[in-house]
Coordinates of C-alpha atoms in Angstrom, one line a residue:
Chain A
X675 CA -5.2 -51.8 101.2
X676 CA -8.9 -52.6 101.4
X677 CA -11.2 -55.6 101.8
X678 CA -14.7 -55.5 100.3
X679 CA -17.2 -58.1 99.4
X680 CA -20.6 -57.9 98.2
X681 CA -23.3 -60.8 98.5
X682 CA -25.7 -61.4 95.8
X683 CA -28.6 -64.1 97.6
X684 CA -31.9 -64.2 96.8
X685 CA -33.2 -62.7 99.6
X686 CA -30.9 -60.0 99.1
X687 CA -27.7 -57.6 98.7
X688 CA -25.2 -57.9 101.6
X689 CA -22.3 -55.4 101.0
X690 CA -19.6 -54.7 103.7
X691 CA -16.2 -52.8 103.7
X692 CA -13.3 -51.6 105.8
X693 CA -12.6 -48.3 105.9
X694 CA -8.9 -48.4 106.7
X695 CA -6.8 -45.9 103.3
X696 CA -3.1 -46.3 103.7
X697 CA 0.2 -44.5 101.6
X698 CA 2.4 -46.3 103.4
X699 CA 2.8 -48.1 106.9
X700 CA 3.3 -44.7 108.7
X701 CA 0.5 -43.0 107.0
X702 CA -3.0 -44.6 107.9
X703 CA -6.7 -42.6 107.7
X704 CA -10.4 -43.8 107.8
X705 CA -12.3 -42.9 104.0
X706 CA -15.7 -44.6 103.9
X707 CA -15.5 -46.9 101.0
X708 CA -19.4 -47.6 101.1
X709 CA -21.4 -45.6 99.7
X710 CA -25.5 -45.8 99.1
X711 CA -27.6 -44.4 96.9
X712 CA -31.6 -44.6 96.6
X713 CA -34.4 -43.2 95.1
X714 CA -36.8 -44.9 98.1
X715 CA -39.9 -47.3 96.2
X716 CA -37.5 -47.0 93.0
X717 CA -34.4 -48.1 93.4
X718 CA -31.4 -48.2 95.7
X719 CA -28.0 -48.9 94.6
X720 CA -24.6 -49.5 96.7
X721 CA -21.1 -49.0 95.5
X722 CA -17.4 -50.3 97.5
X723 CA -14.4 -48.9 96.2
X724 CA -10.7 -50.0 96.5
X725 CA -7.8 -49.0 95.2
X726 CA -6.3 -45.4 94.6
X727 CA -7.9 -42.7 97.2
X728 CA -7.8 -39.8 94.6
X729 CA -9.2 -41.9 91.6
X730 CA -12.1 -43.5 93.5
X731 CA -13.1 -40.2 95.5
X732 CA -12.8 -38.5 92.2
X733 CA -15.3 -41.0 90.4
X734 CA -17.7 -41.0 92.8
X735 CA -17.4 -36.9 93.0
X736 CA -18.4 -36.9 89.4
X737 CA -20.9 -39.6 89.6
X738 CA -22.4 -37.7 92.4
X739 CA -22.4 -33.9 90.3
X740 CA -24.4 -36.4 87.9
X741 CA -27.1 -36.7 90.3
X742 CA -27.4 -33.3 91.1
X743 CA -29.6 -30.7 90.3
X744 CA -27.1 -28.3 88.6
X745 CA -28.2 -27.5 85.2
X746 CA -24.7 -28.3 83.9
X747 CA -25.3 -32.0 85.4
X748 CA -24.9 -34.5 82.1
X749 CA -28.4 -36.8 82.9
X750 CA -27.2 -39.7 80.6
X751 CA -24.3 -40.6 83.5
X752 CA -26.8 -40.2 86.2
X753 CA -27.0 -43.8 88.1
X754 CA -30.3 -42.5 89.5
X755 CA -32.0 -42.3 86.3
X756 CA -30.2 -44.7 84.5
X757 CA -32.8 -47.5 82.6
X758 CA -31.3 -50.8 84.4
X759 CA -28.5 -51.5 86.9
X760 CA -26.8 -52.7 84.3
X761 CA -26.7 -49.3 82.4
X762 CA -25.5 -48.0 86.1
X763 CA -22.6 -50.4 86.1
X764 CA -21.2 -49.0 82.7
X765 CA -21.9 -45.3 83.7
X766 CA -19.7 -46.1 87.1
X767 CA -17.4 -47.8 84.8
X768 CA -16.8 -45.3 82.3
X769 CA -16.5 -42.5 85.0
X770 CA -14.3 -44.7 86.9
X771 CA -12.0 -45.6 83.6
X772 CA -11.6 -42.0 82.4
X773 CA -10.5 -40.9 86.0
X774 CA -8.4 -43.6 86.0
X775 CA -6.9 -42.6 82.7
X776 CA -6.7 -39.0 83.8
X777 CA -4.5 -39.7 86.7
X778 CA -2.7 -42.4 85.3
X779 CA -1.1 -40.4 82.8
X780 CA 0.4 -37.8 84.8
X781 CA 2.3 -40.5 86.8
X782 CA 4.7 -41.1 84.6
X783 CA 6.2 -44.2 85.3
X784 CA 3.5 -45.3 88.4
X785 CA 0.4 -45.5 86.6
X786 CA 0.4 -48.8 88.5
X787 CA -0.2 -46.8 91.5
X788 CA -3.4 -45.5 89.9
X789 CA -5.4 -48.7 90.2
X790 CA -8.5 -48.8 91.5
X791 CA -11.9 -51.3 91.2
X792 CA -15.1 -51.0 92.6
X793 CA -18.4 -53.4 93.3
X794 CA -21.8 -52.1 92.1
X795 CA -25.1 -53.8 92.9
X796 CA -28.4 -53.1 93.1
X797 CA -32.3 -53.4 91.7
X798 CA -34.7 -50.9 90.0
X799 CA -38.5 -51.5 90.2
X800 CA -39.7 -54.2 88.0
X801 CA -35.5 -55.4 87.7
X802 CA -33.6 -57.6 89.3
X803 CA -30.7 -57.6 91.5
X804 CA -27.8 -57.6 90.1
X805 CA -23.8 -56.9 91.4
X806 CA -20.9 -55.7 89.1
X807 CA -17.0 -55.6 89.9
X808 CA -16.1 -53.2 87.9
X809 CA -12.0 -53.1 86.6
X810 CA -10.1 -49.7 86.2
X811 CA -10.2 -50.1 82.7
X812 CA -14.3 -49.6 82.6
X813 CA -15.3 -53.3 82.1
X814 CA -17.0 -55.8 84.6
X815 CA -17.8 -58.9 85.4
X816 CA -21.6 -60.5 86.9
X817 CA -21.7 -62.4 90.5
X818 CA -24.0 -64.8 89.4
X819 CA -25.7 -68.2 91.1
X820 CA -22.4 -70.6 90.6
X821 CA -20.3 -67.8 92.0
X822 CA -23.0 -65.2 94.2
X823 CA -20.0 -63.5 95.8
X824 CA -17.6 -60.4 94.6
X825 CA -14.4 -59.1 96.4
X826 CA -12.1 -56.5 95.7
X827 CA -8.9 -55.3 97.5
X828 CA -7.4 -58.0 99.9
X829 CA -9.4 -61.0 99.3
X830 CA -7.7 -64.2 99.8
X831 CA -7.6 -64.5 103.8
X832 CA -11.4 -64.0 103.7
X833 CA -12.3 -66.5 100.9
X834 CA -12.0 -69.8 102.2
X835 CA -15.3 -68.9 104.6
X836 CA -17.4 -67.5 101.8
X837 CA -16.4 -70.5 99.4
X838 CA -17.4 -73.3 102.0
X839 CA -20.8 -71.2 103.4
X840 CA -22.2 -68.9 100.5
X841 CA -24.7 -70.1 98.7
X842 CA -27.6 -67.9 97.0
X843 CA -30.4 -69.4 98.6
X844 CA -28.6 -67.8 102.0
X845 CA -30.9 -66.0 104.7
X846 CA -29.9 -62.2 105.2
X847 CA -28.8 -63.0 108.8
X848 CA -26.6 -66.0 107.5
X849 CA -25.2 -63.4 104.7
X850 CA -24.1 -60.6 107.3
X851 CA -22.6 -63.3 109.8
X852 CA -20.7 -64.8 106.3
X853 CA -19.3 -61.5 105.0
X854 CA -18.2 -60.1 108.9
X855 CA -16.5 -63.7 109.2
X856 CA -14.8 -63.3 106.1
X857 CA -14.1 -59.8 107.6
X858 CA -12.6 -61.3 110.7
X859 CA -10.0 -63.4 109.1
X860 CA -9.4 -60.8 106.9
X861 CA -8.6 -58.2 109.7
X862 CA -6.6 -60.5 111.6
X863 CA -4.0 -61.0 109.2
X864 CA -3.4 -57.7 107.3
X865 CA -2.8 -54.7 108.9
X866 CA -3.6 -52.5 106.0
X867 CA -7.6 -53.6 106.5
X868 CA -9.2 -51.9 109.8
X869 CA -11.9 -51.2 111.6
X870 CA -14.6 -49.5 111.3
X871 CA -16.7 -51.1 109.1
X872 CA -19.9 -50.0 106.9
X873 CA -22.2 -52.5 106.2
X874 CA -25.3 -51.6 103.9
X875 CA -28.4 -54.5 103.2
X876 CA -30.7 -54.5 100.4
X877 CA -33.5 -56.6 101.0
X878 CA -34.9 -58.3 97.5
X879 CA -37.7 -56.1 96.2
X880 CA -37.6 -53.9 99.0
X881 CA -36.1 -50.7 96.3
X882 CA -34.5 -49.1 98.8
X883 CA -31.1 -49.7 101.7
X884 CA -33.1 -51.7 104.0
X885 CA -30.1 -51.1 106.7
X886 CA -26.9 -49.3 106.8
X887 CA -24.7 -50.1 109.8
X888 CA -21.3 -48.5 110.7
X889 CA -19.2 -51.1 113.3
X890 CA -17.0 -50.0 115.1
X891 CA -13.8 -51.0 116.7
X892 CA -14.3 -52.5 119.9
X893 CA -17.9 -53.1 118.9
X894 CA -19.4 -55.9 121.2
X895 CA -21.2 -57.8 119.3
X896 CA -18.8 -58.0 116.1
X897 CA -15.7 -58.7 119.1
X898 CA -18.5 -61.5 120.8
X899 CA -19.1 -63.3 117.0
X900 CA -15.4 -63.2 116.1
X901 CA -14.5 -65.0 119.7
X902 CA -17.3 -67.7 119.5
X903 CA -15.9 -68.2 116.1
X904 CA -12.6 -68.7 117.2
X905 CA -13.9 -70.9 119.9
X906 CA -16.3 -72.6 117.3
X907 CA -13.4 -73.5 114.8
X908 CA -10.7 -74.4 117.7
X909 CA -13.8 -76.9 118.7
X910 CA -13.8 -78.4 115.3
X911 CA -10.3 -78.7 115.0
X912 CA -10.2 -80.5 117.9
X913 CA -12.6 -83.2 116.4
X914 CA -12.2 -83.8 113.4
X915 CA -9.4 -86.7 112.8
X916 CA -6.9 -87.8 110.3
Chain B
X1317 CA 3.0 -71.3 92.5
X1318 CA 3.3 -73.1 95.3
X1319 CA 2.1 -73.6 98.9
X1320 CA 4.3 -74.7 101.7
X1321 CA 4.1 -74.4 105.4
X1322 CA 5.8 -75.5 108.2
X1323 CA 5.5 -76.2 112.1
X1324 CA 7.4 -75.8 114.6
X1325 CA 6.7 -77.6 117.7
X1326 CA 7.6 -78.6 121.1
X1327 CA 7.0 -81.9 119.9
X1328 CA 8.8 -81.7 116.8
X1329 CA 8.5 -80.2 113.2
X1330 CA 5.8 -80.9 110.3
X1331 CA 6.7 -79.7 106.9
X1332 CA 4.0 -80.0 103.9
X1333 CA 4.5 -79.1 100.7
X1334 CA 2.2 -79.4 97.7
X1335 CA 3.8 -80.6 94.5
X1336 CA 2.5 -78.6 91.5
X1337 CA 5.0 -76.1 89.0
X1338 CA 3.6 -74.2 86.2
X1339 CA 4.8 -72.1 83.6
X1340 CA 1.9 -70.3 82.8
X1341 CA -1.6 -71.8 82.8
X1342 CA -1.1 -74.4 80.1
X1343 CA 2.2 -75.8 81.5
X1344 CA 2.0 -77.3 84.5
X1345 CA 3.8 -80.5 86.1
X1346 CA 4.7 -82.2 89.3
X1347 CA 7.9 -81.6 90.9
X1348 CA 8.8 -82.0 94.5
X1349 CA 9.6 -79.3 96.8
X1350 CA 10.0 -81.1 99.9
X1351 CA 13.6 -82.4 100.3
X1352 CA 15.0 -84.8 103.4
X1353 CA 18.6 -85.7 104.7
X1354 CA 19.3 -87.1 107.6
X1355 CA 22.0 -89.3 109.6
X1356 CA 20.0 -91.4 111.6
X1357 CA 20.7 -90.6 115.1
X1358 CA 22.5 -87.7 114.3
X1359 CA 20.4 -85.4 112.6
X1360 CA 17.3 -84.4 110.3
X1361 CA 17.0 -81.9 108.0
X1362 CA 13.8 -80.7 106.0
X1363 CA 14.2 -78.2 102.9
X1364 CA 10.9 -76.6 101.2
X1365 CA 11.4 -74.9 98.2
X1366 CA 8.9 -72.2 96.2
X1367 CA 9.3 -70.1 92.9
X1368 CA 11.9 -70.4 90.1
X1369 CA 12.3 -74.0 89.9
X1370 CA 15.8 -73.6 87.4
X1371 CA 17.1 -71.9 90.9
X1372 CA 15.6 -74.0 93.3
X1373 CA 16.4 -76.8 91.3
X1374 CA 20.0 -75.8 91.4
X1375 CA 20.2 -74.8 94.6
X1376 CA 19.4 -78.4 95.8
X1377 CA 21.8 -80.1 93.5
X1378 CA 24.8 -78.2 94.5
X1379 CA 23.7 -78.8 98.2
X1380 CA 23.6 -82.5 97.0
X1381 CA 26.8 -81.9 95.4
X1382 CA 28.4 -80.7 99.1
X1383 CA 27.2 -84.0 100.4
X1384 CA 28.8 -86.4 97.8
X1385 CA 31.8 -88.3 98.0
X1386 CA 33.3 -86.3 94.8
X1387 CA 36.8 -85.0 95.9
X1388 CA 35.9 -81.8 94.6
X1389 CA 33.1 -81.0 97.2
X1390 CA 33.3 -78.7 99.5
X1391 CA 33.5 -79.9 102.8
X1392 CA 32.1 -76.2 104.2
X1393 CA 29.2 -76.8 102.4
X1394 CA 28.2 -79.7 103.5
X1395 CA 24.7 -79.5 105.5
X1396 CA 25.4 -83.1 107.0
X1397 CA 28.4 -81.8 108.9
X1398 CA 27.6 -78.2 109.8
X1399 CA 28.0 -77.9 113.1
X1400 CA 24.6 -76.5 114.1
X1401 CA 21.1 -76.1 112.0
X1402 CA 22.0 -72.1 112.1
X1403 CA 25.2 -73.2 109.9
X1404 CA 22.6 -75.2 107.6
X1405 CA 20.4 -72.2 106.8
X1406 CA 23.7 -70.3 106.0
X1407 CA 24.6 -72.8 103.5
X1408 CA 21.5 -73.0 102.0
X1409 CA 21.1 -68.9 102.1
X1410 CA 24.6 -68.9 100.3
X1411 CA 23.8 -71.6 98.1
X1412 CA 20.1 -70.0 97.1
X1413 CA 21.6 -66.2 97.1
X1414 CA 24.6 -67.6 94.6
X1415 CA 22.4 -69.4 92.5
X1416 CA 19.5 -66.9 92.2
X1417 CA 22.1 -64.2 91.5
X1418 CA 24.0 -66.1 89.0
X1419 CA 20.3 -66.7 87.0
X1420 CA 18.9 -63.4 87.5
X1421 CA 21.9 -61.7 86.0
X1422 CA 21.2 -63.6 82.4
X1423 CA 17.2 -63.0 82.8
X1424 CA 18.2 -58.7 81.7
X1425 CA 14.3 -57.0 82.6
X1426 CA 12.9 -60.3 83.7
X1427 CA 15.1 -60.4 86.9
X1428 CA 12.2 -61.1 89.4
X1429 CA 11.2 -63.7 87.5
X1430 CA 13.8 -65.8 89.4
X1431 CA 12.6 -65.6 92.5
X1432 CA 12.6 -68.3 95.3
X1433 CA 12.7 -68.8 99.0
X1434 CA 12.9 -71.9 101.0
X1435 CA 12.1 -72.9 104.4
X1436 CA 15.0 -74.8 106.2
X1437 CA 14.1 -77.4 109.6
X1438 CA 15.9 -79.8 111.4
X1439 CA 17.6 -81.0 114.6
X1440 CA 21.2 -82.1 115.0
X1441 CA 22.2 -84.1 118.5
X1442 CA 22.6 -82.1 121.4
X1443 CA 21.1 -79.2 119.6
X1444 CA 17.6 -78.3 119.4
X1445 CA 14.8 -77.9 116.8
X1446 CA 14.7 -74.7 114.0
X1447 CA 12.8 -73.6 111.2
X1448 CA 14.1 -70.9 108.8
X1449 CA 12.1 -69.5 105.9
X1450 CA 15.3 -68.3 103.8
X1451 CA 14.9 -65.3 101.4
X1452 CA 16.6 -65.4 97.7
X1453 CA 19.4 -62.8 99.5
X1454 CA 20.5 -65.6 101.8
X1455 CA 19.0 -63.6 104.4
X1456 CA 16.7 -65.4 107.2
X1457 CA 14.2 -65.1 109.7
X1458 CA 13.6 -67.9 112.6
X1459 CA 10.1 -69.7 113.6
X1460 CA 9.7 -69.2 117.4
X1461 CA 7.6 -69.4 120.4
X1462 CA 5.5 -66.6 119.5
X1463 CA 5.2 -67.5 115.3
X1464 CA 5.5 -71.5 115.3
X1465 CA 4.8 -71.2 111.8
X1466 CA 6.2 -70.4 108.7
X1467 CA 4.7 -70.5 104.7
X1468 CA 6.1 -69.8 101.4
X1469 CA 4.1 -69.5 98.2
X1470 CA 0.8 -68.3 98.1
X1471 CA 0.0 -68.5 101.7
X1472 CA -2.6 -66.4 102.1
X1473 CA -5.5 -68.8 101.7
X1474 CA -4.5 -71.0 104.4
X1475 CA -2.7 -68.6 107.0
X1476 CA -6.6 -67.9 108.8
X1477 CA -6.8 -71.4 110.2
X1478 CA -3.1 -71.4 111.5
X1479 CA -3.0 -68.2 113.0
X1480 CA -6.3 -69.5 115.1
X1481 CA -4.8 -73.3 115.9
X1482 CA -1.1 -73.4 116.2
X1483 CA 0.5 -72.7 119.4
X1484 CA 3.7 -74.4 120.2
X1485 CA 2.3 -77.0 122.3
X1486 CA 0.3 -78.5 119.9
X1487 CA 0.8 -82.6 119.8
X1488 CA 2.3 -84.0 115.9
X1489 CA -0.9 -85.6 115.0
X1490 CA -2.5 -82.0 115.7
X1491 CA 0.3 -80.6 113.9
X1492 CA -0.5 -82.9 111.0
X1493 CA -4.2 -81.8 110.8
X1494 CA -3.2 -78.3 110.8
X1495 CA -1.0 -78.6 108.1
X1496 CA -3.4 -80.1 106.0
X1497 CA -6.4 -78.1 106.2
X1498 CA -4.7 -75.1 105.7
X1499 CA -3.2 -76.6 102.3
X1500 CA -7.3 -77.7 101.8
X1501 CA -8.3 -74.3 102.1
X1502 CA -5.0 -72.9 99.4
X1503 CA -6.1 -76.0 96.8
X1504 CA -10.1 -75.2 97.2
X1505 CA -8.8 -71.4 96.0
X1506 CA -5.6 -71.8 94.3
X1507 CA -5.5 -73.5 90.8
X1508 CA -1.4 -73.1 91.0
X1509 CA -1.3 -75.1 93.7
X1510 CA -2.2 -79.4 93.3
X1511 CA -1.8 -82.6 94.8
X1512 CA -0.2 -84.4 95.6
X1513 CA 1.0 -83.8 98.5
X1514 CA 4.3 -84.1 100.5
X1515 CA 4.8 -84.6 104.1
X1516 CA 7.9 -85.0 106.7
X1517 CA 7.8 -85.0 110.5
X1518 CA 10.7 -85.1 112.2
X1519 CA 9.7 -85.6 116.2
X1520 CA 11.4 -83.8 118.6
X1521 CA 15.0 -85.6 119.9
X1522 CA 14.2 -88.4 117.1
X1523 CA 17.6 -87.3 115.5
X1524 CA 15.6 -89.2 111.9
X1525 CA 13.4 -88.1 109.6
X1526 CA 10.0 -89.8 111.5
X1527 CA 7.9 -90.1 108.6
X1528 CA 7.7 -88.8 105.2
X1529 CA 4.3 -89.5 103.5
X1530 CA 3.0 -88.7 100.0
X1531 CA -0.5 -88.0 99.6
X1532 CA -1.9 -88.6 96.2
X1533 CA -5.0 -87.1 94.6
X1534 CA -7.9 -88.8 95.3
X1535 CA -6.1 -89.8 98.7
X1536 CA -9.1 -91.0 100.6
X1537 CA -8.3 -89.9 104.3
X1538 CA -7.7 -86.4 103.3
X1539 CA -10.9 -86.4 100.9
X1540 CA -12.6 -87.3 104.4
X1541 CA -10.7 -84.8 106.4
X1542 CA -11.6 -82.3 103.9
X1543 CA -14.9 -83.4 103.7
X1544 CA -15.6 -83.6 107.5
X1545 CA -13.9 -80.1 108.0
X1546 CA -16.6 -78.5 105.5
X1547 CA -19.1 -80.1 107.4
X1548 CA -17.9 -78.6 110.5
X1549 CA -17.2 -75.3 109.4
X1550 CA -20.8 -74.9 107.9
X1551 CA -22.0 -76.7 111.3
X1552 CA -20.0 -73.7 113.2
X1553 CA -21.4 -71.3 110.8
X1554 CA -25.4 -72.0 111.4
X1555 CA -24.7 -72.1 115.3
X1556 CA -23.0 -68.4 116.0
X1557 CA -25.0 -66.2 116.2
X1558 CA -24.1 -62.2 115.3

């Protein structure tokens, strides 16, 4: 399993993943599932992945040979050159969807297995932000200002936070404490999500990854914020009445 | 779906259930799940029920059945004169694994649509307190020391808060508010799952159901709970610091 959520403020892009990739209980590894792009002044675009290892290294592989400067490299599906984020969410989304479908349909029987999502966002110059969580089948849907968060992979024990603290108008501070406390739960009750974790900012208008962070386990600060929390919301508990 | 969790504590047990069934987005109604029997002085039993309601449905009435006065019942089946609360979560294991099997067998490709599991509790005299969440096999696991706690339904949502308050020493009007912000945090995110609400506490040695309570929509003191625990959430949230 996964957990990944992307923020979409107006100061900014707050983006943070696990980086736990399991087949099975006895069979666990670290994959980054974070991965940044920029052209620095230009633009800078982040994508999370969750789902199927093979399909989502594979897609990004490809999107990658895109970028490249081999002469065989098909510029139309390069996110780097792309006109708009939005013309980089459908080139992710069609690579995505045919690796998908590639895979898919030599598991006869456990295509379900070949699922996979991902969350783009980003801005170009003169653009603004925008995040995408794109399906397996190459479609997507818009964070927008009712609803300026995305998740993919195991996302329920970390929502209740982000639905009661997220709002657009969020500082970048308050969105990085938001999306490592929805990280916390998260961690705490499924296995299948672990430590480290990649975080990557992109401050509005700044056109490139303003900072890129890898925590990891045992990391002071993220083990001193998840303890005050703990503290924070046994304190509440404690006064709120019936 | 459904959400329902239950306590078990020193000081007794807390069972809540919400009360909303649906057959798809555009059917939904209001059944209970929460079930009590008792013989005053004797003992309490609590039954939560979650999935199929045709097999949780029948389940209940063919425990109901065991109880009657009809010559024809089955005095082995009877969860009022079980001689422990272990027996009672056999019954009901045999009854649910009977019923679910007998339902399942007519549903040919659509067997997992008849799934359900219910969580068992009570006390009988000279006995002491248990909680059983009960598996459509008849199988069982057993709340203890270390996991005072157990959920059926879609408990994801609301399982962050427990894991962080519930210890087994926790006092019943504690136990109440836990209970009932964790089902605030599965309504706020969960459209399957709706007021109102259904409550039983049965305190420790009380050997009677102590108090069974329905909360309706619009219920004032748990809008205010809800409301206050919002406010100190988002209070918590702008005083850590990361």
């Amino acid at each position: 399993m996964t957990y990944c959520v992307g923020l979409l403020l107006r100061s900014g892009i707050v983006m943070l993943s696990d980086t736990r990739t399991n087949a099975g209980l006895d069979n666990i590894a670290t994959y980054r599932k974070l991965f940044t792009f920029e052209v620095p002044g230009e633009r800078a675009i982040a994508i999370m992945t969750a789902g199927n290892l093979s399909v989502t290294q594979t897609t990004l592989a490809r999107l990658e040979e895109a970028m490249s400067d081999d002469p065989d490299a098909d510029p139309a599906r390069n996110i780097l050159r792309a006109p708009t984020i939005l013309r980089v969410a459908e080139i992710v989304g069609e690579a995505l969807s045919e690796v998908r479908g590639e895979i898919a349909g030599r598991m006869a029987g456990a295509e379900r297995m070949a699922g996979a999502s991902m969350i783009v966002a980003g801005q170009r110059r003169g653009g603004g932000m925008r995040m995408f969580l794109i399906y397996q089948e190459g479609n997507f849907i818009e964070a927008t200002e009712d609803t300026p968060f995305l998740q993919i992979g195991e996302h329920k024990y970390g929502k209740p936070i982000l639905d009661r603290v997220v709002r657009p108008d969020l500082g970048l501070d308050d969105g990085r404490k938001a999306v490592l406390l929805s990280m916390d739960s998260t961690l705490r009750s499924n296995l299948s999500v672990g430590m480290p974790l990649d975080m990557a900012v992109i401050a509005e208008g700044d056109l490139r990854i303003t900072e890129r962070t890898r925590i990891e386990a045992g990391d002071a600060r993220f083990a001193a914020m998840s303890e005050s929390w703990s503290h924070a919301l046994r304190d509440a508990f404690g006064r709120i009445t019936l």
